PDB file of C-alpha atoms in Angstrom:
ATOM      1  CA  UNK W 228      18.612  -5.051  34.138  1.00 47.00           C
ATOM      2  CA  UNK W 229      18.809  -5.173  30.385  1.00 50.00           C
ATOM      3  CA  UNK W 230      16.444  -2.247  28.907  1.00 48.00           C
ATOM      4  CA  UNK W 231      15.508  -3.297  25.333  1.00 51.00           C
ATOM      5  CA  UNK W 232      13.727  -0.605  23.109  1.00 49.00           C
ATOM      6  CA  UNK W 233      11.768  -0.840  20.122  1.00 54.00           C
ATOM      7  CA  UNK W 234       9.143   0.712  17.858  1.00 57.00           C
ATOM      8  CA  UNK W 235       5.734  -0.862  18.088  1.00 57.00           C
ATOM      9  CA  UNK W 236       4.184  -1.623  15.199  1.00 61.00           C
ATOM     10  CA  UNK W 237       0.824  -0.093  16.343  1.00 63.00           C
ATOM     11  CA  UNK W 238       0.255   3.750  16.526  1.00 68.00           C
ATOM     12  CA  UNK W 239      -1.918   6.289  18.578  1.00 65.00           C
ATOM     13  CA  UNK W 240      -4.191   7.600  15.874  1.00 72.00           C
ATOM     14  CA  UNK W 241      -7.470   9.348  15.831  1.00 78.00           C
ATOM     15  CA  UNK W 242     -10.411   8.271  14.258  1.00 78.00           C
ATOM     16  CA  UNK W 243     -12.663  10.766  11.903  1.00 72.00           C
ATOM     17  CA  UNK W 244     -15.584  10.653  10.021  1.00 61.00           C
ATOM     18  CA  UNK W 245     -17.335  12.389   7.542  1.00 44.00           C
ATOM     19  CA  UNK W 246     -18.494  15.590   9.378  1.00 45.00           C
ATOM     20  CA  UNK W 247     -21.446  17.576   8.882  1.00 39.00           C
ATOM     21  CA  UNK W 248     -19.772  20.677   8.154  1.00 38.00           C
ATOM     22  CA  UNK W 249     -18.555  19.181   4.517  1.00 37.00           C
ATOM     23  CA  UNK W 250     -20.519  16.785   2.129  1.00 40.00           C
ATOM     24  CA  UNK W 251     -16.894  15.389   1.336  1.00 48.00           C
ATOM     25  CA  UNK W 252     -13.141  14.830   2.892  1.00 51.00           C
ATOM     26  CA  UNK W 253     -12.810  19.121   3.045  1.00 62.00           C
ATOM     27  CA  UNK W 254     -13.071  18.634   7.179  1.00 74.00           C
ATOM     28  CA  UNK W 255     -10.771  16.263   7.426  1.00 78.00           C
ATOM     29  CA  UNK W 256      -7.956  16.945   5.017  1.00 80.00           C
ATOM     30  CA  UNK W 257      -8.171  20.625   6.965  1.00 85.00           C
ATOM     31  CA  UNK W 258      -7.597  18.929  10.127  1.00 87.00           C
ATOM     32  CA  UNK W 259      -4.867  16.797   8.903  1.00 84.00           C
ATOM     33  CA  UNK W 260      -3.206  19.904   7.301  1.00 87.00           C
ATOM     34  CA  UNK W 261      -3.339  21.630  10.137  1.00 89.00           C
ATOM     35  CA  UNK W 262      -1.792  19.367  12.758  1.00 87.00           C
ATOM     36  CA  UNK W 263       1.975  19.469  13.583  1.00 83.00           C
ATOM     37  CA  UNK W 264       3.039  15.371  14.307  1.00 73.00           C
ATOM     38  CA  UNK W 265       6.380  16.484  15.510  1.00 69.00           C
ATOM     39  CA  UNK W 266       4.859  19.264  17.969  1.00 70.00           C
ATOM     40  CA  UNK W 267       2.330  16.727  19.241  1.00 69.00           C
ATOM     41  CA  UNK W 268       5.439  14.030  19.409  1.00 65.00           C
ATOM     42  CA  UNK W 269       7.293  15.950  21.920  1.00 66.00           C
ATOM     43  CA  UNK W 270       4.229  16.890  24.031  1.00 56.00           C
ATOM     44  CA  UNK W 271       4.153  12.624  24.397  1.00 57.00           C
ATOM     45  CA  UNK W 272       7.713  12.990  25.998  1.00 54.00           C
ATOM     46  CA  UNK W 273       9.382  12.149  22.632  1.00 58.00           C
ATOM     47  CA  UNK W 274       8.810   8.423  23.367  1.00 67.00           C
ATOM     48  CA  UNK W 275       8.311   7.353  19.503  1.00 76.00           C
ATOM     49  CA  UNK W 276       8.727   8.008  15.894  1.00 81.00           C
ATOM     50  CA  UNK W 277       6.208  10.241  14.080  1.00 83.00           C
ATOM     51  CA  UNK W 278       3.538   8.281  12.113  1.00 85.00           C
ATOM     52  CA  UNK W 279       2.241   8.621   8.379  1.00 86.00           C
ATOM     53  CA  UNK W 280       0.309   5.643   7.883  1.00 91.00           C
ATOM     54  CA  UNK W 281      -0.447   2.126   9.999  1.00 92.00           C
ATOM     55  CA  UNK W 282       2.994   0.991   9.110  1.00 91.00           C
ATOM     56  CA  UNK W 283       5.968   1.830  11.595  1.00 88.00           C
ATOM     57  CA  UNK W 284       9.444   2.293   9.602  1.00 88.00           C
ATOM     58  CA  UNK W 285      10.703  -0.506  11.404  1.00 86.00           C
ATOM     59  CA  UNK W 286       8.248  -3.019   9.560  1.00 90.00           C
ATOM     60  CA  UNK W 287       9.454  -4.668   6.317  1.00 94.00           C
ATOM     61  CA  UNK W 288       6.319  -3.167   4.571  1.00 95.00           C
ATOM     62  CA  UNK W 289       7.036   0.660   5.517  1.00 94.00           C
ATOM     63  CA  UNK W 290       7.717   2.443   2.233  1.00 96.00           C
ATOM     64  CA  UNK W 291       9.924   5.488   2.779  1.00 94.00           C
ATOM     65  CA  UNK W 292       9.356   7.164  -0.812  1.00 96.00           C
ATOM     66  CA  UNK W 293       5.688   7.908   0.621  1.00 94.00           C
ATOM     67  CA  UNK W 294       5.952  11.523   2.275  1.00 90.00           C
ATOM     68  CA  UNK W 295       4.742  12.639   5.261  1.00 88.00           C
ATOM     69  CA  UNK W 296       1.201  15.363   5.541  1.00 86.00           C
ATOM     70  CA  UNK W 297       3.056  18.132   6.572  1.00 87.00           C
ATOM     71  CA  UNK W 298       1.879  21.245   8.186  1.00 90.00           C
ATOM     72  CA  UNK W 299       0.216  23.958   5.747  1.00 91.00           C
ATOM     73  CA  UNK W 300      -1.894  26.630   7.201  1.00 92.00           C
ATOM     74  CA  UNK W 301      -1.741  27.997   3.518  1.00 91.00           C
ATOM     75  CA  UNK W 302      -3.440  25.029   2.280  1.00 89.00           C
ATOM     76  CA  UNK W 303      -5.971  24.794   5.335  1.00 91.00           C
ATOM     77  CA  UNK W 304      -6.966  28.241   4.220  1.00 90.00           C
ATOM     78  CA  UNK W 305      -7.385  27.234   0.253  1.00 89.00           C
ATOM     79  CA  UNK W 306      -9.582  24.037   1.346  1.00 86.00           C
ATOM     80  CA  UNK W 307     -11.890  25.746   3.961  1.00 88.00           C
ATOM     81  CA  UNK W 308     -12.564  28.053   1.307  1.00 88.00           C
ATOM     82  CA  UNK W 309     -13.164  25.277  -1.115  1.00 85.00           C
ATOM     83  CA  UNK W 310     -15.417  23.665   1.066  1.00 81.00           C
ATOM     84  CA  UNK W 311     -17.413  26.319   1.563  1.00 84.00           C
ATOM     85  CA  UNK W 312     -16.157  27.286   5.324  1.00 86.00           C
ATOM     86  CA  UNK W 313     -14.065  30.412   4.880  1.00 88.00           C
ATOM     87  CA  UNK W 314     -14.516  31.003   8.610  1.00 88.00           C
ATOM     88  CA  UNK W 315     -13.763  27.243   9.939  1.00 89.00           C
ATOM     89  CA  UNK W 316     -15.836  25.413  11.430  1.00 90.00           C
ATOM     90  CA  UNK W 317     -16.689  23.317  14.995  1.00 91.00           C
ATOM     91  CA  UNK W 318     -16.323  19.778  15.714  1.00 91.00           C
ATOM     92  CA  UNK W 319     -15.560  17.494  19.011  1.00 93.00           C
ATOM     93  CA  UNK W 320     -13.026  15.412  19.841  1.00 93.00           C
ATOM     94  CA  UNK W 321     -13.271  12.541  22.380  1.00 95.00           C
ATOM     95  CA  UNK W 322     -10.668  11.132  24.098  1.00 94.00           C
ATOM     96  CA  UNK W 323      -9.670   9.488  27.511  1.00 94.00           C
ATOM     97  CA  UNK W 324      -9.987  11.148  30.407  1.00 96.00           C
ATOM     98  CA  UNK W 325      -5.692  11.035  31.042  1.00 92.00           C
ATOM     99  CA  UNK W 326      -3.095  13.541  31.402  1.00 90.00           C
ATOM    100  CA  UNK W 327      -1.226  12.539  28.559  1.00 85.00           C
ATOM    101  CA  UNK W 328      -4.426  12.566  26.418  1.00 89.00           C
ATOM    102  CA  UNK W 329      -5.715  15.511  27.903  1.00 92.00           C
ATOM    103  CA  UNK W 330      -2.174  17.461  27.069  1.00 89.00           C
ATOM    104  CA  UNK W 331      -2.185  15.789  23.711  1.00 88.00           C
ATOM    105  CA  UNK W 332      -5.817  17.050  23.108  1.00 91.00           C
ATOM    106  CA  UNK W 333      -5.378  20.845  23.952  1.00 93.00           C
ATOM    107  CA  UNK W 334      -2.301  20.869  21.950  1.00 91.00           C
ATOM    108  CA  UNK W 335      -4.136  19.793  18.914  1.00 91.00           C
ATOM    109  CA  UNK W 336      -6.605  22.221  19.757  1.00 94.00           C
ATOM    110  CA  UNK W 337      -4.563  24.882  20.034  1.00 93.00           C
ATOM    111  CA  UNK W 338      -2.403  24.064  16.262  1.00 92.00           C
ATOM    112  CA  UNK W 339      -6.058  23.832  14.610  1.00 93.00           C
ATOM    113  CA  UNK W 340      -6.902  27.212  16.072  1.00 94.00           C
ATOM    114  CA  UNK W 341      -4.196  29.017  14.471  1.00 92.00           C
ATOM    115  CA  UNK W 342      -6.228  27.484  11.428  1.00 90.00           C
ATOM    116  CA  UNK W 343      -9.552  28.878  12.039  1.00 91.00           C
ATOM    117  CA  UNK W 344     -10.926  25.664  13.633  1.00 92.00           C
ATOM    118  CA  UNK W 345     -12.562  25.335  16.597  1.00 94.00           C
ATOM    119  CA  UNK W 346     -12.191  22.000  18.486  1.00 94.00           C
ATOM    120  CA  UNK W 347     -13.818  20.735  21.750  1.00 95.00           C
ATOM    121  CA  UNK W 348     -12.509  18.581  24.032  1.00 96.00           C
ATOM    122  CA  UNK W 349     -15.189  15.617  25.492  1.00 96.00           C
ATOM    123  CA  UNK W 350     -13.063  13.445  28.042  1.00 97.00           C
ATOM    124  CA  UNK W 351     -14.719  10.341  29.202  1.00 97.00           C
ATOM    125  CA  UNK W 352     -13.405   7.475  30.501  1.00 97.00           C
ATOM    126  CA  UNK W 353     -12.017   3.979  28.956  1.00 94.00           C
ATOM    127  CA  UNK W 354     -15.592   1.843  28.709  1.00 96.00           C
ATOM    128  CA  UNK W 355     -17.416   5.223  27.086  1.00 96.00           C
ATOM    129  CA  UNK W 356     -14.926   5.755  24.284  1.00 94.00           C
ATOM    130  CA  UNK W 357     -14.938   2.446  23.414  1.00 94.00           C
ATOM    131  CA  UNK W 358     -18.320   2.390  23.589  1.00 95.00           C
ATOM    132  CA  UNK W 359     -18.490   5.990  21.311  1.00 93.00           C
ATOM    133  CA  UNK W 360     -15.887   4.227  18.750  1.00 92.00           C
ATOM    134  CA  UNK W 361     -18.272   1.088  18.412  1.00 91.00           C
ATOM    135  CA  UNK W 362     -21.488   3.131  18.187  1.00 91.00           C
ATOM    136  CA  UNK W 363     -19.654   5.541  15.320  1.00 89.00           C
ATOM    137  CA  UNK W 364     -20.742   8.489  18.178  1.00 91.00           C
ATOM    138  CA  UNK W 365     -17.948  10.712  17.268  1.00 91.00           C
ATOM    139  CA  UNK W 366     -16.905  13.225  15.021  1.00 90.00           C
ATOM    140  CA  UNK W 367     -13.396  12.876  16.124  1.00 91.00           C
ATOM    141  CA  UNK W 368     -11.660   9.954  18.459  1.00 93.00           C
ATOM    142  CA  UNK W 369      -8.538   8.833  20.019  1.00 91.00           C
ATOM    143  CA  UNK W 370      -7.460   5.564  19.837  1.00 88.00           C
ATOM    144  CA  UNK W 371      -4.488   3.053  20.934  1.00 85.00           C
ATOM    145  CA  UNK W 372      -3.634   0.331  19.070  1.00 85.00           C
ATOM    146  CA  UNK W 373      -0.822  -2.106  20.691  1.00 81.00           C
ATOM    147  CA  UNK W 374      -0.341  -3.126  17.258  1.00 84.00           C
ATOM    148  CA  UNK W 375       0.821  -6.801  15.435  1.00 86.00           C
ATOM    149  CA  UNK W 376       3.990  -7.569  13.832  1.00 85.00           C
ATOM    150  CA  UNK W 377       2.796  -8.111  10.385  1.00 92.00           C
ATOM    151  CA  UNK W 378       0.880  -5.303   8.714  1.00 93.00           C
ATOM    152  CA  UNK W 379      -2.243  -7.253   8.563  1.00 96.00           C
ATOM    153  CA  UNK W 380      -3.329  -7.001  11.676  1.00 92.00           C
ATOM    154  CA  UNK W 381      -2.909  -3.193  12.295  1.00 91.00           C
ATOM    155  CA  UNK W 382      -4.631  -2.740   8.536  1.00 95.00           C
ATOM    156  CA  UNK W 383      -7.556  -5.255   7.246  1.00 95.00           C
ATOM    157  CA  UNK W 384      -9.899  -4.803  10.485  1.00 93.00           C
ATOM    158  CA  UNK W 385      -9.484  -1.057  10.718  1.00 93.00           C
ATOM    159  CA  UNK W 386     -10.267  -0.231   6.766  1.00 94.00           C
ATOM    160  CA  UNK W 387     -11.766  -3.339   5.353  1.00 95.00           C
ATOM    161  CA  UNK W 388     -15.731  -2.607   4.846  1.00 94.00           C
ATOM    162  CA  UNK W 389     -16.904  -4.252   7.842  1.00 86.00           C
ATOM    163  CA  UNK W 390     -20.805  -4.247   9.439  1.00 81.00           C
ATOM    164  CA  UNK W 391     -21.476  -4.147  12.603  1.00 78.00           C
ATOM    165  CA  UNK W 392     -19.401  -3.683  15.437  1.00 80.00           C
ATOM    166  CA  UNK W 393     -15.379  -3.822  14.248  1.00 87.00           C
ATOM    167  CA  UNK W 394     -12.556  -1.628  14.587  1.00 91.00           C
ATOM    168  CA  UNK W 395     -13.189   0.250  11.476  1.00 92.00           C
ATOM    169  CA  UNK W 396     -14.250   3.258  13.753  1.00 92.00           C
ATOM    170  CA  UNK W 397     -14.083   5.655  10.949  1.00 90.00           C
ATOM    171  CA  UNK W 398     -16.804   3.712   9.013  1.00 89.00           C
ATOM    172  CA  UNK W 399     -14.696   3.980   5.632  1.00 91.00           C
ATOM    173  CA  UNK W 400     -16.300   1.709   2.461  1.00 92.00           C
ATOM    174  CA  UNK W 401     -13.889   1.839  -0.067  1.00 94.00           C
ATOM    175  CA  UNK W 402     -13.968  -0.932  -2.778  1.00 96.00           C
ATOM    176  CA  UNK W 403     -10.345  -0.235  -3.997  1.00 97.00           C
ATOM    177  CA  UNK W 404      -9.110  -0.061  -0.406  1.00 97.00           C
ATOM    178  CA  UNK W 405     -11.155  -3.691   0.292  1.00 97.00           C
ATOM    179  CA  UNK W 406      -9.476  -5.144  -2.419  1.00 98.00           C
ATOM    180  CA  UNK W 407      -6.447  -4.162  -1.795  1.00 98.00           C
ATOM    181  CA  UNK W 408      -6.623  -5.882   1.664  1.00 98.00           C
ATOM    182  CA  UNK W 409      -8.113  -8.896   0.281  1.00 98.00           C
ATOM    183  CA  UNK W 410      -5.360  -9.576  -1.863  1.00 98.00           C
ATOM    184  CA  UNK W 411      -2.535  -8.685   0.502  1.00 97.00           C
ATOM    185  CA  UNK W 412      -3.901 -11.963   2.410  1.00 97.00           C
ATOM    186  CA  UNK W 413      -3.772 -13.834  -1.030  1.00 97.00           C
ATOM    187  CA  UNK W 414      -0.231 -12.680  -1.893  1.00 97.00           C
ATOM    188  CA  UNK W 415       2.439 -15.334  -1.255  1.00 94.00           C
ATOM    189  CA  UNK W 416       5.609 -13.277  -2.156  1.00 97.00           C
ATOM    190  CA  UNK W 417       6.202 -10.469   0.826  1.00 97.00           C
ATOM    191  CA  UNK W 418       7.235  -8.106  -2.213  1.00 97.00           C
ATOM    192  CA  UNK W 419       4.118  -8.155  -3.973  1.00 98.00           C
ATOM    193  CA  UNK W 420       2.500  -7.184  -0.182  1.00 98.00           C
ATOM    194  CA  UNK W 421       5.043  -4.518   0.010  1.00 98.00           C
ATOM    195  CA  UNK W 422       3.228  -3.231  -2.658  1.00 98.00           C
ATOM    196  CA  UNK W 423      -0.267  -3.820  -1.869  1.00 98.00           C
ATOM    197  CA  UNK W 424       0.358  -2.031   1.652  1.00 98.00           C
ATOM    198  CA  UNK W 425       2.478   0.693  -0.399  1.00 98.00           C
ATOM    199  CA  UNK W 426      -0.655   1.505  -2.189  1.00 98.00           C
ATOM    200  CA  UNK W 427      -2.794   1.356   0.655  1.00 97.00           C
ATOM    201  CA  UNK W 428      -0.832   3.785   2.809  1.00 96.00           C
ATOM    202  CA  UNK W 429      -1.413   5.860  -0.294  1.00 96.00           C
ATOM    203  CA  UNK W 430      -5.101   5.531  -0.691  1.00 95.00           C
ATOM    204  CA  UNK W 431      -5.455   6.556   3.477  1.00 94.00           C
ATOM    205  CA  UNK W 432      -3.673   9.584   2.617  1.00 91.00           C
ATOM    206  CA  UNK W 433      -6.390  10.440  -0.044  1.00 89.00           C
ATOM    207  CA  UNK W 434      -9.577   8.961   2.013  1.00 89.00           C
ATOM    208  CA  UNK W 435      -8.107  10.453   5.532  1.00 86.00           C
ATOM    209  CA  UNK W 436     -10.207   7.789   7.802  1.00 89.00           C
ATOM    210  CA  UNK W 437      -7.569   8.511   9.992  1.00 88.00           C
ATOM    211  CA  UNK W 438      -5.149  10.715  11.412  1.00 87.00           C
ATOM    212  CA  UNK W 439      -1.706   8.597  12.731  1.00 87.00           C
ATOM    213  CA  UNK W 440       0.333  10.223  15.209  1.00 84.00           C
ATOM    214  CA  UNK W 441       2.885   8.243  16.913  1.00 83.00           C
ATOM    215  CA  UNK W 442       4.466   5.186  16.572  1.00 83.00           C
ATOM    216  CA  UNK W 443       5.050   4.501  20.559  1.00 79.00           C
ATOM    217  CA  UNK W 444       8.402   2.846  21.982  1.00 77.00           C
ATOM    218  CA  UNK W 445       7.553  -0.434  23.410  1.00 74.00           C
ATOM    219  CA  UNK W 446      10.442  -0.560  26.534  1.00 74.00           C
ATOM    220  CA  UNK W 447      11.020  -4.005  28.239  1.00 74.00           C
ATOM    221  CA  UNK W 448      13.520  -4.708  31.078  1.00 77.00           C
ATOM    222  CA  UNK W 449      14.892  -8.274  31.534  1.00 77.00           C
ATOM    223  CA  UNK W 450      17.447  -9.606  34.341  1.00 82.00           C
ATOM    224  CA  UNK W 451      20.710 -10.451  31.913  1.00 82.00           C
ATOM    225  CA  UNK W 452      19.785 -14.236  33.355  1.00 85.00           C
ATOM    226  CA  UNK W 453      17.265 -14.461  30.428  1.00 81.00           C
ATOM    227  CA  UNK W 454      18.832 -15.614  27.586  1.00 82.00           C
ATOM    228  CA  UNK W 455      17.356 -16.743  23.887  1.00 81.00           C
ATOM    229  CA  UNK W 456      14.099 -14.237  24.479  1.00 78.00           C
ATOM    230  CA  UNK W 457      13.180 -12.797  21.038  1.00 76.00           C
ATOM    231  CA  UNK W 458      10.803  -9.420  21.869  1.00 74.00           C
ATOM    232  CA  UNK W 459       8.331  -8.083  19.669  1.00 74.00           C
ATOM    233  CA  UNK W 460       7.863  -4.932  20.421  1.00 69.00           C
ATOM    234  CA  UNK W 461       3.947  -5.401  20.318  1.00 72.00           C
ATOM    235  CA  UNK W 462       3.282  -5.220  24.055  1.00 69.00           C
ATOM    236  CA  UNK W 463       2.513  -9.096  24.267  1.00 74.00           C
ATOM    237  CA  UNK W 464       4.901 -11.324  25.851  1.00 74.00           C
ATOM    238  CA  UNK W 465       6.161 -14.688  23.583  1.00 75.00           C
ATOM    239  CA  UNK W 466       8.000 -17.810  25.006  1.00 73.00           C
ATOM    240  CA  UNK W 467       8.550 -21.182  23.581  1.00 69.00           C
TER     241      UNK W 467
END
């Protein structure tokens, strides 16, 4: 047996919206600046690379001059304050009723506690979050995504301005954002959408729609019979 690894383009992320406790992104850039991606990383067995945007470092269109949200209780501290919640605040976080979710969950919960924040833990199982990330019924969500070798697919239906049901969980309407993605499908030159995705990995770093996690490892095993077999480490098998 031949054990190929590689990193999917997808991600486990966690949708956020807008929450009550702040009229603007004060919740979730305190979240975001609270939360340890390495820490969480080895709590998922260290299967993956940490994540800073939809783009995995092994895609052509991952731009390694944009820097990671790192850890800053300092900062946490400054933007409760700012917002008007010196003393944190409460929120809920759904997610799927699995160990490795579960684990994942209370570690989170226990990084944003050192910050002040208090977050709750609703498990449920696979047809109810879906169901919650359709409906917007969230405040916080986890979420899977297998992923798709080019960029596009793991970007335009999760942040293009979409109504309805979509995958754009977080609800975000941004026009800058929706033109951006419009225009990486117009671009012919894969520099010039280099760029376009370079911008938008900036622009969810300001907006926060979404926190990314992981990139997962994507492991197949073939018999060394099987020759000329290209994989894409998207979770979906290919053959000509």
């Amino acid at each position: 047996v031949l054990p190929i690894l590689g990193v999917a383009p997808g991600a486990k992320l966690y949708a956020l919206k807008v929450f009550p406790a702040a009229s603007d992104s004060t919740s979730e850039a305190t979240i975001i600046a609270a939360m340890d991606r390495a820490i969480t990383l080895r709590h998922n067995f260290n299967v993956g690379v940490p994540a800073n945007g939809p783009i995995p470092p092994t895609s052509w269109a991952y731009d390694r001059s944009i820097s990671f949200i790192k850890r800053d209780l300092a900062r946490v501290k400054a933007k409760l304050a700012e917002g008007g919640k010196p003393g944190g605040f409460t929120f809920t976080m759904t997610t799927n009723n699995i160990p490795i979710n579960v684990q994942e969950a209370e570690v989170i919960q226990a990084q944003l506690a050192e910050a002040g924040i208090t977050m709750k833990i609703k498990l449920v199982d696979s047809a109810t979050l879906l169901s919650d990330g359709n409906s917007k019924s969230f405040e916080m969500i986890s979420y899977q995504w297998s992923g798709r070798p080019d960029p596009d697919g793991n970007t335009y239906q999760f942040f293009r301005t979409t109504p309805g049901t979509s995958l754009n969980w977080s609800g975000i309407s941004n026009k800058e954002i929706d033109a951006i993605l419009d225009k990486s499908r117009e671009a012919s030159s894969q520099a010039e959408r280099k760029r376009l995705f370079s911008q938008l990995t900036r622009l969810l770093q300001e907006e926060l729609p979404m926190v990314f996690i992981v990139h997962p490892i994507e492991p197949k095993a073939f018999s060394p019979r099987v020759q000329n077999y290209d994989p894409v480490p998207d979770g979906m098998m290919r053959f000509k």
